[in-house]
Structure formats: structure tokens, C-alpha cells
């Protein structure tokens, strides 16, 4: 049973660095499915977020990276870029849809 679409992916503020090493904040907008990057200049740049790193995907689900790697990763198709593994947003949503049940329902 499906929960809420992108709203189930939790609005999260995620810290990261841009290529120059400067800190920036990325804010996930669940209503549009996009990320807004705010660099040190204070200028906002919006681009659709298509894939997440493991830490970001675990945070979106509200679990630890260790739990994500143990229970969630084996059920997902991953995007591999060299040694980097990314979780496509559609795969995370599919996982949520397939592993959700109504309150009071059987697990």
C-alpha cells in the first residue's frame, strides 16, 4: 500500500560541500521533489534531485546508514559511478511503496 508520494521522503536539510570545498546546504522540497542548494553567496540554485548518497537516503527514511545498508540496499537497484553508489529517488519511493502497510495491518 502506498504512503504519501514524495512527502514520505521527509523534508531534510543535508549538509554537503561543493567542488571548491565550500560548505553549502541542500534542502529537499518534498512537494516538488527538487533540491535547493544555497552556497556561501546566499544565491539559491534549484535542480531536481534524482539520486541520493547512502547517508542522504538513510536520513530521508529516518534510519542509520548501517540499517540502510543491511535492510534496504539489498532491495534496491543502485546507480554506480566508479566507486560511488547512488540511490535513485524512484527506487527509494518503490521501496517505500512495496514495504508499507496500513496502520493495524499485518506485517
PDB file of C-alpha atoms in Angstrom, residues 1-106:
ATOM      1  CA  UNK A   1       0.000   0.000   0.000  1.00  0.00           C
ATOM      2  CA  UNK A   2       1.477   3.369  -0.970  1.00  0.00           C
ATOM      3  CA  UNK A   3       2.097   6.050   1.589  1.00  0.00           C
ATOM      4  CA  UNK A   4       2.323   9.675   0.500  1.00  0.00           C
ATOM      5  CA  UNK A   5       4.410  10.137  -2.656  1.00  0.00           C
ATOM      6  CA  UNK A   6       7.467  12.358  -2.258  1.00  0.00           C
ATOM      7  CA  UNK A   7       6.170  13.674   1.058  1.00  0.00           C
ATOM      8  CA  UNK A   8       7.189  10.309   2.546  1.00  0.00           C
ATOM      9  CA  UNK A   9      10.792  11.166   1.709  1.00  0.00           C
ATOM     10  CA  UNK A  10      10.915  13.650   4.590  1.00  0.00           C
ATOM     11  CA  UNK A  11      11.925  17.262   4.119  1.00  0.00           C
ATOM     12  CA  UNK A  12      15.561  17.118   5.179  1.00  0.00           C
ATOM     13  CA  UNK A  13      18.316  19.639   5.448  1.00  0.00           C
ATOM     14  CA  UNK A  14      21.503  17.990   4.274  1.00  0.00           C
ATOM     15  CA  UNK A  15      24.990  19.433   4.656  1.00  0.00           C
ATOM     16  CA  UNK A  16      27.472  18.916   1.852  1.00  0.00           C
ATOM     17  CA  UNK A  17      30.331  20.614   0.053  1.00  0.00           C
ATOM     18  CA  UNK A  18      30.570  21.942  -3.473  1.00  0.00           C
ATOM     19  CA  UNK A  19      33.568  21.153  -5.711  1.00  0.00           C
ATOM     20  CA  UNK A  20      35.629  24.016  -4.272  1.00  0.00           C
ATOM     21  CA  UNK A  21      35.171  22.574  -0.763  1.00  0.00           C
ATOM     22  CA  UNK A  22      32.892  25.394   0.413  1.00  0.00           C
ATOM     23  CA  UNK A  23      30.019  24.309   2.603  1.00  0.00           C
ATOM     24  CA  UNK A  24      26.513  24.572   1.229  1.00  0.00           C
ATOM     25  CA  UNK A  25      23.119  23.408   2.451  1.00  0.00           C
ATOM     26  CA  UNK A  26      20.798  21.317   0.304  1.00  0.00           C
ATOM     27  CA  UNK A  27      17.152  21.411   1.244  1.00  0.00           C
ATOM     28  CA  UNK A  28      14.790  18.757  -0.145  1.00  0.00           C
ATOM     29  CA  UNK A  29      11.390  20.170  -1.140  1.00  0.00           C
ATOM     30  CA  UNK A  30       9.059  17.182  -0.921  1.00  0.00           C
ATOM     31  CA  UNK A  31       6.272  18.947  -2.821  1.00  0.00           C
ATOM     32  CA  UNK A  32       8.383  19.425  -5.963  1.00  0.00           C
ATOM     33  CA  UNK A  33      10.950  16.651  -5.484  1.00  0.00           C
ATOM     34  CA  UNK A  34      13.772  19.122  -6.049  1.00  0.00           C
ATOM     35  CA  UNK A  35      16.784  20.202  -4.064  1.00  0.00           C
ATOM     36  CA  UNK A  36      17.647  23.823  -3.398  1.00  0.00           C
ATOM     37  CA  UNK A  37      21.362  24.466  -2.995  1.00  0.00           C
ATOM     38  CA  UNK A  38      22.380  27.531  -1.037  1.00  0.00           C
ATOM     39  CA  UNK A  39      26.045  28.384  -1.417  1.00  0.00           C
ATOM     40  CA  UNK A  40      28.050  30.813   0.681  1.00  0.00           C
ATOM     41  CA  UNK A  41      26.981  33.570  -1.735  1.00  0.00           C
ATOM     42  CA  UNK A  42      23.410  33.184  -0.484  1.00  0.00           C
ATOM     43  CA  UNK A  43      22.130  32.576  -4.027  1.00  0.00           C
ATOM     44  CA  UNK A  44      19.681  29.682  -4.321  1.00  0.00           C
ATOM     45  CA  UNK A  45      20.008  27.203  -7.184  1.00  0.00           C
ATOM     46  CA  UNK A  46      17.230  24.674  -7.763  1.00  0.00           C
ATOM     47  CA  UNK A  47      17.680  21.393  -9.623  1.00  0.00           C
ATOM     48  CA  UNK A  48      15.685  18.171  -9.454  1.00  0.00           C
ATOM     49  CA  UNK A  49      17.269  15.621  -7.115  1.00  0.00           C
ATOM     50  CA  UNK A  50      17.326  12.327  -8.996  1.00  0.00           C
ATOM     51  CA  UNK A  51      19.574  10.259  -6.725  1.00  0.00           C
ATOM     52  CA  UNK A  52      20.851  10.323  -3.142  1.00  0.00           C
ATOM     53  CA  UNK A  53      24.025   9.138  -1.441  1.00  0.00           C
ATOM     54  CA  UNK A  54      23.525   6.410   1.174  1.00  0.00           C
ATOM     55  CA  UNK A  55      23.738   8.887   4.068  1.00  0.00           C
ATOM     56  CA  UNK A  56      21.051  11.076   2.483  1.00  0.00           C
ATOM     57  CA  UNK A  57      18.789   8.119   1.654  1.00  0.00           C
ATOM     58  CA  UNK A  58      19.121   6.754   5.203  1.00  0.00           C
ATOM     59  CA  UNK A  59      18.328  10.184   6.629  1.00  0.00           C
ATOM     60  CA  UNK A  60      15.278  10.502   4.362  1.00  0.00           C
ATOM     61  CA  UNK A  61      13.983   7.172   5.741  1.00  0.00           C
ATOM     62  CA  UNK A  62      14.855   8.119   9.319  1.00  0.00           C
ATOM     63  CA  UNK A  63      17.259   5.218   9.855  1.00  0.00           C
ATOM     64  CA  UNK A  64      21.002   4.796  10.350  1.00  0.00           C
ATOM     65  CA  UNK A  65      23.369   4.204   7.441  1.00  0.00           C
ATOM     66  CA  UNK A  66      24.151   0.773   8.918  1.00  0.00           C
ATOM     67  CA  UNK A  67      20.449  -0.189   8.931  1.00  0.00           C
ATOM     68  CA  UNK A  68      20.073   1.198   5.406  1.00  0.00           C
ATOM     69  CA  UNK A  69      22.987  -0.928   4.152  1.00  0.00           C
ATOM     70  CA  UNK A  70      21.715  -4.051   5.933  1.00  0.00           C
ATOM     71  CA  UNK A  71      17.953  -3.925   5.234  1.00  0.00           C
ATOM     72  CA  UNK A  72      17.270  -1.506   2.375  1.00  0.00           C
ATOM     73  CA  UNK A  73      20.261  -1.617  -0.007  1.00  0.00           C
ATOM     74  CA  UNK A  74      19.803  -5.311  -0.964  1.00  0.00           C
ATOM     75  CA  UNK A  75      16.299  -4.500  -2.251  1.00  0.00           C
ATOM     76  CA  UNK A  76      17.311  -1.540  -4.449  1.00  0.00           C
ATOM     77  CA  UNK A  77      18.722  -1.036  -7.922  1.00  0.00           C
ATOM     78  CA  UNK A  78      21.670   1.328  -7.481  1.00  0.00           C
ATOM     79  CA  UNK A  79      23.367   3.801  -9.778  1.00  0.00           C
ATOM     80  CA  UNK A  80      27.115   3.204  -9.794  1.00  0.00           C
ATOM     81  CA  UNK A  81      29.536   5.930 -10.873  1.00  0.00           C
ATOM     82  CA  UNK A  82      33.013   4.489 -10.401  1.00  0.00           C
ATOM     83  CA  UNK A  83      33.204   3.701  -6.691  1.00  0.00           C
ATOM     84  CA  UNK A  84      30.241   5.945  -5.835  1.00  0.00           C
ATOM     85  CA  UNK A  85      26.888   4.224  -5.233  1.00  0.00           C
ATOM     86  CA  UNK A  86      23.773   6.390  -5.513  1.00  0.00           C
ATOM     87  CA  UNK A  87      20.150   5.567  -4.733  1.00  0.00           C
ATOM     88  CA  UNK A  88      17.714   6.761  -7.421  1.00  0.00           C
ATOM     89  CA  UNK A  89      14.729   8.574  -5.895  1.00  0.00           C
ATOM     90  CA  UNK A  90      12.336   6.324  -7.831  1.00  0.00           C
ATOM     91  CA  UNK A  91      13.937   3.238  -6.216  1.00  0.00           C
ATOM     92  CA  UNK A  92      13.575   4.736  -2.747  1.00  0.00           C
ATOM     93  CA  UNK A  93       9.922   5.504  -3.457  1.00  0.00           C
ATOM     94  CA  UNK A  94       9.390   1.968  -4.812  1.00  0.00           C
ATOM     95  CA  UNK A  95      10.916   0.535  -1.620  1.00  0.00           C
ATOM     96  CA  UNK A  96       8.554   2.649   0.488  1.00  0.00           C
ATOM     97  CA  UNK A  97       5.521   1.631  -1.589  1.00  0.00           C
ATOM     98  CA  UNK A  98       6.358  -2.085  -1.502  1.00  0.00           C
ATOM     99  CA  UNK A  99       7.146  -2.172   2.222  1.00  0.00           C
ATOM    100  CA  UNK A 100       4.271  -0.086   3.538  1.00  0.00           C
ATOM    101  CA  UNK A 101       1.064  -1.329   5.114  1.00  0.00           C
ATOM    102  CA  UNK A 102      -1.977   0.288   6.673  1.00  0.00           C
ATOM    103  CA  UNK A 103      -1.890   1.048  10.390  1.00  0.00           C
ATOM    104  CA  UNK A 104      -3.070  -2.017  12.281  1.00  0.00           C
ATOM    105  CA  UNK A 105      -2.350  -4.243   9.271  1.00  0.00           C
ATOM    106  CA  UNK A 106      -0.248  -7.376   9.268  1.00  0.00           C
TER     107      UNK A 106
END
